[in-house]
Amino acid sequence: MASINGIMLLMGSLLLISILAAVVSNRLGAPLLLTFLVVGMLAGEEGVLGIQFSNPELAFFIGSLALVIILFDGGMRTHKERFRVALWPAISLATIGVALTCALTAAGVVWFFDLPWPTALLIGAILSSTDAAAVFGIFQSQNLRIKQRVASTLEIESGTNDPMAIILTMTLTSMIAAADSFSWGWMTVDVLQQLAIGYLAGWVGGRFFVWMAQKITVQFSFFPLLAAATAVVIFALASAIGGSGYLAVYLMGYKIGNSRLPQLPHILQVQDGLAWLSQIMMFLILGLLVTPSHLIQHWALSLSVAVMMIFVARPLAVLISLAPFSFPWKEQVFVGWVGLRGAVPIILALYPWLTGLPNQELYFDIAFMVVMVSLIVQGWSLAPMARWLGLEIPAPAEPDRRMPLDRVGSKDPMELWAYQVTERSPACDHYWPELRLDVPAEFLGVIRNGEWLMPNQQPQFCEGDTALVVAKVEHVDAISKVLAAGGKTTELQSSEFFGDFSLRGDLTLSEVASFYTLGELDDSIKALTLNDYFTQKFHRRVVVGDHLQLGTVRLTAREVTDDGFIQQVGIKLTSGSGK
């Protein structure tokens, strides 16, 4: 009993220390995943606590279970509009990009260290996936919002390249373990089989959960647990019949996240905590498993692989994968730099260890060192790189809480929004009738000191209040500009980025030229609308933040509909020229 209590005390303390350390590292701009790894190493056999842990089977089980939860959460948070913007570039990166990263890394390892090709390819496969949690955790901690095309590409790629890297790693491990019976044809069939079964299992699993959630009646508290349990079951079934369980849970999450289940907000809220717990536990266990002195033995090979991946393999793979999609060079540079490695390579490095391949610890030590270098070098520089390349756009004002009202029977989606009123809220010190909103909305009163002040009491918005509003989802931006805490700041940022005025996207260039100096316009483009002109100039889908220069005027896409039509174009007078 004392032993059990000691283990519980130890695990609880490590979890507590990790969370507190994450708060400090967040303020320093350090990647949170690096913090969890360091805490695990400090608690390990050569660290402060000296905990002896050398059980790769347990680490692989915990890591695999954590990956299921993380990928499932990532799928639920991937929205349809992101697929419209960046599906094919992301798929290209997740397939061709992963294969190229693996091949280029392997070529460097063979060239400089004379390792056998199978070993080099396995090293490349293990390290070929990127980590979305690391990237977007840094963006969130730095309050950074980047252009939708780049963010969507990175999000979909990092969610779909994990299964590809896992398939490659397992296939190459099997190839090395059974070299005599291996054939490239068999490997190709195996990869296609895993992708096909994984896709089918994910689609069926998502549809099944949505149907089940609509039919059964239980407390809302059970639905997040039901979702997580279903994801684990789908993963196990897909893997058992020869499919990619990781691809299945990601697609299942996507299917559920884009449904209109009334339970979805609660599922996402709980799932967020489960995903973070999975990240922390996974990195703590992996940190405990590593032996720092072993890392030093292979430091030259590990650092060389890290340098090759960061500065050669990833940028070249991105350049080739995105070549057909007319990405601006700045966006290609950033996507190439954002190839952060996370927990997946370390977990994949356990697979050769468990299979019993020669030099089994070599793969683990290289993967661990590469992940550490990637998190330090790329992780700390992500936000400055995004700002230097001009990919940051002003974050829109938004509600603090959003609650869908799908069951009220409205034809148009409606939500209940809660806004925390501060001195930076444009509505502060005003009454509801004074706000003069341009869109219809129903004011439900304010929560002040725990008391509900109803609309008929005509409360004045005061600092510390929570304002409650019901409206159609399409009007969230207009209402948030008035009620959100960052409304004033957001307007100032938007004015600096987009300009002080906006024009409708259906205005023609000749109409705009009648009151702005656009320079010499060819007769062939005078009749084009602003939307058509952007579409002609950009051979890809236009997103918020794309801009063009005409004479002394810079035109910036400010509002873009889901189908790609530019509704509003910001206009700003400049002295520059060029696109």
XYZ file of C-alpha atoms in Angstrom:
579
model
C 0.000 0.000 0.000
C 2.854 2.348 0.825
C 4.400 1.582 -2.566
C 1.149 2.418 -4.367
C 0.808 5.664 -2.427
C 4.396 6.529 -3.286
C 3.794 5.989 -7.014
C 0.638 8.104 -6.897
C 2.490 10.862 -5.036
C 5.317 10.738 -7.575
C 3.082 10.833 -10.675
C 0.863 13.553 -9.226
C 3.898 15.641 -8.308
C 5.423 15.267 -11.773
C 2.134 16.282 -13.365
C 1.820 19.284 -11.047
C 5.417 20.371 -11.662
C 4.953 20.000 -15.435
C 1.874 22.227 -15.452
C 3.516 24.888 -13.246
C 6.683 24.762 -15.371
C 4.527 25.151 -18.475
C 3.071 28.388 -17.062
C 6.572 29.819 -16.652
C 7.840 28.598 -20.037
C 4.708 29.973 -21.707
C 5.641 33.470 -20.524
C 9.176 32.983 -21.848
C 7.852 31.878 -25.243
C 9.376 28.401 -24.881
C 7.648 25.395 -26.512
C 5.517 23.670 -23.875
C 6.421 20.199 -25.140
C 10.104 20.955 -24.527
C 9.237 21.781 -20.922
C 7.519 18.426 -20.403
C 10.480 16.565 -21.901
C 12.951 18.384 -19.658
C 10.869 17.666 -16.534
C 10.821 13.968 -17.470
C 14.598 13.922 -18.017
C 15.241 15.677 -14.703
C 13.153 13.028 -12.950
C 14.918 10.165 -14.782
C 17.720 7.856 -13.712
C 20.442 10.439 -14.408
C 18.364 13.357 -13.164
C 17.528 14.848 -9.784
C 15.054 12.163 -8.659
C 16.941 9.248 -10.203
C 13.810 7.293 -11.167
C 14.739 3.991 -12.826
C 12.457 3.453 -15.828
C 13.434 1.176 -18.707
C 10.174 -0.254 -19.988
C 9.786 0.571 -23.697
C 6.656 -1.619 -23.946
C 4.807 0.491 -21.343
C 6.104 3.716 -22.904
C 4.928 2.589 -26.347
C 1.478 1.668 -24.998
C 1.034 5.001 -23.189
C 2.391 6.914 -26.180
C 0.108 5.128 -28.644
C -2.964 5.713 -26.472
C -2.008 9.374 -26.065
C -1.561 9.733 -29.834
C -5.069 8.377 -30.406
C -6.526 11.068 -28.129
C -4.366 13.833 -29.642
C -5.128 12.944 -33.269
C -8.822 12.528 -32.470
C -8.847 15.992 -30.899
C -6.985 17.448 -33.893
C -9.512 15.966 -36.306
C -12.456 17.442 -34.392
C -10.898 20.911 -34.566
C -10.256 20.787 -38.326
C -13.106 22.655 -40.022
C -14.443 22.171 -43.545
C -13.429 25.641 -44.716
C -9.795 24.805 -43.971
C -10.047 21.818 -46.285
C -11.441 24.104 -49.000
C -8.464 26.441 -48.617
C -5.582 23.993 -48.248
C -6.606 20.361 -48.710
C -4.473 19.445 -51.719
C -1.315 21.358 -50.703
C -1.547 19.738 -47.259
C -2.102 16.270 -48.720
C 0.879 16.799 -51.001
C 3.026 17.705 -47.986
C 1.668 14.798 -45.939
C 2.459 12.230 -48.641
C 5.059 13.443 -51.143
C 6.599 15.734 -48.529
C 6.949 12.945 -45.966
C 8.478 10.599 -48.548
C 10.917 13.285 -49.739
C 11.894 14.221 -46.188
C 12.564 10.557 -45.463
C 14.578 10.039 -48.673
C 16.625 13.250 -48.415
C 17.475 12.614 -44.768
C 18.450 9.035 -45.556
C 20.662 10.184 -48.447
C 22.487 12.579 -46.120
C 22.990 9.881 -43.484
C 24.377 7.445 -46.075
C 26.613 10.080 -47.661
C 28.158 11.491 -44.480
C 28.107 8.488 -42.114
C 28.153 5.519 -44.495
C 25.238 3.769 -42.798
C 23.297 1.096 -44.729
C 20.381 2.373 -46.795
C 17.708 0.426 -44.870
C 18.919 1.883 -41.555
C 19.136 5.391 -43.017
C 15.658 5.151 -44.533
C 14.222 3.991 -41.208
C 15.814 6.981 -39.453
C 14.273 9.276 -42.081
C 10.839 7.638 -41.753
C 10.843 7.924 -37.964
C 11.622 11.649 -38.162
C 9.426 12.550 -41.138
C 6.272 13.768 -39.358
C 5.607 17.221 -37.872
C 3.761 18.169 -34.689
C 0.694 20.410 -34.817
C 0.394 20.748 -31.033
C 3.885 22.226 -30.791
C 3.280 24.733 -33.597
C -0.161 25.991 -32.616
C 0.664 25.916 -28.903
C 3.396 28.466 -29.627
C 1.044 30.582 -31.757
C -1.554 30.537 -28.990
C 0.911 31.428 -26.231
C 2.243 34.343 -28.311
C -1.275 35.441 -29.318
C -0.242 35.114 -32.957
C -2.687 34.673 -35.853
C -1.280 33.884 -39.285
C -2.854 33.812 -42.728
C -5.539 31.175 -43.151
C -3.867 29.459 -46.111
C -0.658 28.862 -44.132
C -2.398 27.899 -40.887
C -4.783 25.521 -42.653
C -1.968 23.900 -44.629
C 0.110 23.312 -41.504
C -2.854 22.035 -39.503
C -4.078 19.527 -42.086
C -0.540 18.424 -42.946
C 0.442 17.768 -39.341
C -2.803 15.884 -38.738
C -2.437 13.650 -41.793
C 1.331 13.132 -41.991
C 1.509 11.228 -38.695
C -0.310 8.196 -40.166
C 1.935 8.345 -43.252
C 5.093 8.428 -41.119
C 3.769 5.586 -38.958
C 2.991 3.462 -42.014
C 6.470 4.073 -43.470
C 8.185 3.295 -40.168
C 6.322 0.058 -39.589
C 6.791 -1.057 -43.189
C 10.527 -0.322 -43.197
C 10.948 -2.019 -39.814
C 9.264 -5.116 -41.217
C 11.512 -4.881 -44.285
C 14.676 -4.860 -42.172
C 13.409 -7.602 -39.865
C 12.528 -9.864 -42.815
C 14.978 -8.733 -45.465
C 14.872 -12.007 -47.382
C 11.124 -11.914 -48.050
C 10.780 -8.189 -48.644
C 9.610 -6.725 -51.962
C 8.784 -3.172 -53.021
C 5.521 -4.382 -54.515
C 4.468 -5.854 -51.179
C 5.367 -2.607 -49.404
C 3.314 -0.542 -51.865
C 0.286 -2.786 -51.442
C 0.654 -2.659 -47.660
C 0.787 1.162 -47.601
C -2.265 1.486 -49.869
C -4.139 -1.076 -47.781
C -3.455 0.808 -44.548
C -4.566 4.109 -46.090
C -7.750 2.667 -47.607
C -8.858 0.746 -44.516
C -7.948 3.649 -42.247
C -10.024 6.063 -44.339
C -13.016 3.697 -44.428
C -12.830 2.962 -40.696
C -12.640 6.667 -39.861
C -15.646 7.503 -42.027
C -17.714 4.655 -40.578
C -16.621 5.459 -37.022
C -17.560 9.120 -37.378
C -20.957 8.349 -38.865
C -21.608 5.732 -36.180
C -20.818 8.107 -33.310
C -22.956 10.921 -34.752
C -25.878 8.487 -35.181
C -25.379 7.139 -31.660
C -25.195 10.638 -30.122
C -28.473 11.576 -31.825
C -30.294 8.446 -30.666
C -29.270 7.893 -27.060
C -30.244 10.051 -24.093
C -27.679 10.348 -21.298
C -26.157 13.163 -19.289
C -23.958 15.527 -21.307
C -21.028 14.580 -19.061
C -20.957 11.095 -20.613
C -20.597 12.205 -24.238
C -16.890 13.254 -24.079
C -16.063 9.900 -22.485
C -18.185 8.109 -25.066
C -16.356 9.923 -27.870
C -12.900 9.078 -26.494
C -13.861 5.439 -25.908
C -15.275 5.126 -29.434
C -12.056 6.582 -30.872
C -9.966 3.990 -29.032
C -12.256 1.186 -30.276
C -12.067 2.407 -33.904
C -8.274 2.665 -33.638
C -7.994 -0.893 -32.351
C -10.405 -2.333 -34.946
C -8.766 -0.517 -37.881
C -5.303 -1.657 -36.762
C -6.507 -5.224 -36.251
C -7.752 -5.574 -39.852
C -4.586 -4.105 -41.378
C -5.500 -0.426 -41.584
C -3.964 2.751 -40.185
C -5.694 3.258 -36.851
C -4.183 6.741 -36.502
C -5.621 7.895 -39.827
C -8.967 6.383 -38.797
C -9.226 8.323 -35.521
C -8.191 11.589 -37.198
C -10.869 11.231 -39.896
C -13.404 10.103 -37.309
C -12.678 13.252 -35.307
C -13.056 15.381 -38.425
C -16.432 13.797 -39.161
C -17.681 14.437 -35.617
C -16.240 17.947 -35.391
C -18.062 19.055 -38.542
C -21.399 17.609 -37.487
C -24.036 19.745 -35.821
C -24.281 17.771 -32.608
C -25.544 19.864 -29.682
C -23.118 17.937 -27.456
C -20.108 18.995 -29.544
C -19.040 22.109 -27.531
C -18.990 20.057 -24.328
C -17.102 17.230 -26.051
C -14.483 19.683 -27.346
C -14.087 21.320 -23.959
C -13.385 18.032 -22.180
C -11.350 16.691 -25.100
C -9.037 19.705 -24.874
C -8.136 18.709 -21.317
C -7.703 15.054 -22.304
C -5.404 16.043 -25.188
C -3.201 18.171 -22.926
C -3.080 15.412 -20.307
C -2.046 12.996 -23.074
C 0.699 15.369 -24.243
C 2.052 15.805 -20.726
C 1.982 12.109 -19.823
C 3.511 11.100 -23.152
C 6.444 13.501 -22.865
C 7.000 12.739 -19.179
C 7.214 9.007 -19.890
C 9.535 9.543 -22.863
C 11.696 11.883 -20.781
C 11.939 9.239 -18.056
C 12.876 6.566 -20.617
C 15.825 8.430 -22.116
C 19.350 8.120 -20.743
C 21.201 11.453 -21.312
C 24.636 9.810 -21.350
C 23.532 7.634 -24.282
C 22.537 10.766 -26.186
C 26.104 12.040 -25.886
C 27.447 8.849 -27.478
C 25.606 9.602 -30.721
C 25.660 13.409 -30.543
C 27.540 13.937 -33.832
C 25.133 11.781 -35.857
C 22.068 13.191 -34.075
C 23.038 16.850 -34.543
C 23.972 16.238 -38.175
C 20.571 14.638 -38.838
C 18.845 17.562 -37.117
C 20.744 20.111 -39.231
C 20.015 18.198 -42.444
C 16.311 17.965 -41.663
C 15.864 21.591 -40.565
C 17.945 23.313 -43.239
C 17.906 20.911 -46.200
C 15.375 18.055 -46.227
C 12.284 19.899 -44.958
C 12.748 23.083 -47.088
C 13.426 21.053 -50.252
C 10.481 18.730 -49.588
C 8.191 21.753 -49.100
C 9.508 23.465 -52.234
C 8.817 20.398 -54.383
C 5.492 19.482 -52.738
C 4.041 22.995 -53.050
C 5.377 23.666 -56.576
C 2.019 22.953 -58.316
C 0.014 25.238 -55.978
C 1.496 28.718 -56.613
C 2.293 29.442 -52.973
C 4.002 32.830 -52.380
C 7.669 32.394 -51.579
C 7.291 33.840 -48.070
C 4.657 31.253 -47.227
C 6.840 28.462 -48.609
C 9.762 29.651 -46.470
C 7.598 29.642 -43.355
C 6.034 26.233 -44.029
C 9.545 24.897 -44.624
C 10.750 26.313 -41.305
C 7.744 25.045 -39.322
C 8.714 21.388 -39.555
C 8.724 20.967 -35.789
C 9.231 17.457 -34.500
C 7.257 16.323 -31.468
C 6.383 13.145 -29.628
C 5.539 11.031 -32.696
C 9.172 10.471 -33.831
C 10.199 9.413 -30.313
C 7.321 6.955 -30.072
C 8.032 5.623 -33.571
C 11.653 5.101 -32.524
C 10.379 2.605 -29.949
C 8.981 0.384 -32.701
C 12.400 -0.912 -33.918
C 13.330 -1.302 -30.230
C 10.297 -3.498 -29.543
C 10.811 -5.451 -32.780
C 14.342 -6.340 -31.717
C 16.277 -4.777 -34.604
C 20.062 -4.378 -34.276
C 21.212 -1.049 -32.817
C 17.706 -0.566 -31.464
C 18.632 2.210 -29.015
C 20.344 4.175 -31.801
C 16.990 5.080 -33.367
C 15.553 6.241 -30.042
C 18.570 8.377 -29.119
C 18.677 10.064 -32.555
C 14.940 10.752 -32.521
C 15.072 12.209 -29.011
C 17.998 14.502 -29.812
C 16.460 15.686 -33.099
C 13.176 16.502 -31.352
C 15.032 18.473 -28.661
C 17.009 20.462 -31.251
C 13.892 21.088 -33.341
C 11.878 22.374 -30.382
C 14.716 24.653 -29.276
C 15.843 26.043 -32.644
C 12.555 26.161 -34.554
C 10.197 26.446 -31.592
C 11.674 29.660 -30.207
C 11.897 31.284 -33.635
C 8.415 30.520 -35.024
C 6.653 33.695 -33.910
C 9.501 36.075 -34.925
C 9.758 34.274 -38.279
C 6.019 34.664 -38.965
C 6.153 38.384 -38.147
C 9.343 38.921 -40.164
C 7.773 37.304 -43.231
C 4.615 39.407 -42.844
C 2.270 36.456 -42.364
C 0.631 37.751 -39.189
C -2.854 39.220 -39.538
C -4.948 40.995 -36.884
C -6.922 38.610 -34.703
C -10.665 39.292 -34.917
C -12.651 40.245 -31.848
C -14.663 37.219 -30.684
C -16.864 36.014 -27.817
C -15.308 34.558 -24.678
C -17.846 31.716 -24.719
C -19.956 30.300 -27.574
C -22.934 27.970 -27.065
C -24.700 26.582 -30.179
C -28.508 26.543 -30.206
C -29.001 23.775 -32.753
C -32.062 22.303 -31.095
C -34.232 25.446 -31.259
C -35.252 24.631 -34.838
C -33.863 27.763 -36.527
C -33.121 27.450 -40.254
C -29.991 29.614 -39.808
C -27.388 28.525 -37.209
C -27.761 30.503 -33.978
C -25.564 30.769 -30.894
C -25.550 32.260 -27.413
C -22.454 34.407 -26.860
C -20.924 35.553 -23.598
C -18.603 38.599 -23.577
C -16.430 39.629 -20.648
C -16.685 43.409 -20.460
C -13.452 45.298 -19.697
C -12.305 48.884 -20.073
C -11.158 47.952 -23.599
C -14.679 46.905 -24.634
C -16.299 49.576 -26.854
C -19.596 48.883 -25.042
C -18.177 49.676 -21.592
C -20.153 52.448 -19.762
C -22.945 52.306 -22.376
C -26.463 50.901 -22.451
C -27.703 48.311 -24.976
C -29.879 50.773 -26.999
C -26.869 53.080 -27.377
C -24.808 50.467 -29.225
C -26.754 50.826 -32.518
C -25.735 47.488 -33.981
C -26.082 47.061 -37.755
C -27.203 43.430 -37.407
C -30.134 41.857 -35.520
C -29.318 40.460 -32.072
C -31.221 39.698 -28.882
C -29.785 41.074 -25.638
C -30.300 38.691 -22.689
C -28.846 40.895 -19.960
C -25.589 40.783 -18.001
C -24.141 38.660 -15.209
C -22.767 40.952 -12.467
C -21.282 39.543 -9.257
C -23.095 36.279 -9.934
C -26.493 37.962 -10.354
C -28.450 38.021 -13.632
C -29.565 41.546 -14.537
C -32.317 41.102 -17.118
C -32.835 43.401 -20.135
C -35.934 45.030 -18.594
C -33.680 46.354 -15.797
C -31.748 48.295 -18.459
C -28.290 47.583 -17.008
C -25.319 49.695 -18.005
C -22.301 47.691 -19.235
C -19.639 47.909 -16.522
C -16.142 46.512 -16.219
C -16.326 42.933 -14.944
C -19.791 42.229 -16.367
C -20.542 39.270 -18.624
C -22.844 40.320 -21.473
C -25.166 37.691 -22.965
C -26.369 37.910 -26.581
C -28.200 35.563 -28.972
C -27.768 36.049 -32.725
C -27.103 34.252 -35.998
C -23.606 32.848 -36.355
C -22.972 34.964 -39.463
C -23.181 38.149 -37.350
C -20.528 37.217 -34.790
C -17.882 39.592 -36.168
C -20.145 42.645 -36.239
C -21.347 42.105 -32.665
C -17.904 41.181 -31.320
C -16.401 44.447 -32.565
C -18.719 46.237 -30.128
C -18.837 43.871 -27.145
C -15.541 41.939 -27.115
C -12.819 42.956 -24.685
C -10.306 43.475 -27.491
C -12.682 45.396 -29.736
C -10.859 48.737 -29.578
C -7.424 47.164 -29.863
C -8.553 44.971 -32.742
C -9.892 47.969 -34.652
C -6.557 49.781 -34.253
C -4.640 46.720 -35.464
C -7.035 46.250 -38.378
C -6.698 49.901 -39.381
C -2.914 49.593 -39.443
C -3.005 46.339 -41.443
C -5.984 46.801 -43.778
C -6.235 50.588 -43.916
C -8.853 52.979 -42.590
C -11.453 52.248 -45.278
C -12.995 49.193 -46.906
C -14.512 48.749 -50.354
C -17.008 46.196 -51.602
C -15.516 43.365 -53.595
C -17.993 43.872 -56.435
C -16.744 47.410 -57.257
C -14.898 47.687 -60.571
C -11.365 49.024 -60.856
C -12.613 51.954 -62.923
C -15.014 52.882 -60.100
C -12.215 52.680 -57.539
C -9.933 54.738 -59.806
C -12.485 57.568 -59.797
C -11.567 58.432 -56.205
C -8.153 56.745 -55.674
C -4.946 56.993 -57.712
C -4.402 53.520 -59.115
C -1.881 54.490 -61.780
C -2.264 53.571 -65.434
C -4.871 50.868 -65.870
C -5.069 48.742 -69.016
C -8.425 48.817 -70.730
C -8.584 45.035 -70.336
C -8.834 45.246 -66.528
C -10.868 48.411 -65.961
C -14.135 46.488 -66.023
C -12.883 43.852 -63.588
C -14.292 43.888 -60.067
C -11.905 43.867 -57.124
C -12.833 40.230 -56.541
C -12.113 39.324 -60.179
C -8.840 41.241 -60.155
C -7.584 39.377 -57.072
C -8.695 36.081 -58.601
C -6.837 36.884 -61.834
C -3.638 37.869 -60.045
C -3.592 34.987 -57.571
C -3.634 31.566 -59.214
C -5.013 30.043 -56.029
C -7.761 30.632 -53.502
C -7.534 34.150 -52.006
C -7.525 34.380 -48.195
C -7.730 37.253 -45.717
C -4.433 39.155 -45.756
C -3.537 38.657 -49.439
C -2.688 42.036 -50.927
C -1.892 43.773 -54.209
C -0.330 47.157 -55.010
C -1.902 49.469 -57.605
C -0.171 52.812 -57.962
C -0.022 54.368 -54.492
C -2.790 52.153 -53.133
C -2.452 48.802 -51.405
C -5.506 46.549 -51.675
C -5.880 43.836 -49.006
C -8.510 41.093 -48.877
C -10.408 41.781 -45.644
C -13.496 39.561 -45.729
C -13.713 36.358 -47.804
C -16.752 34.058 -47.887
C -16.537 30.284 -47.515
C -16.860 29.885 -51.285
C -13.912 32.247 -51.893
C -15.725 35.486 -52.870
C -14.030 38.653 -51.578
C -16.720 40.728 -49.879
C -14.548 43.502 -48.433
C -11.193 44.893 -49.569
C -9.150 47.118 -47.274
C -7.536 50.110 -48.948
C -4.442 51.893 -47.700
C -2.405 54.697 -49.238
C 1.289 53.834 -49.513
C 4.346 55.137 -51.254
C 5.498 51.659 -52.263
C 4.899 49.630 -55.345
C 4.893 46.026 -56.424
C 2.986 42.989 -55.344
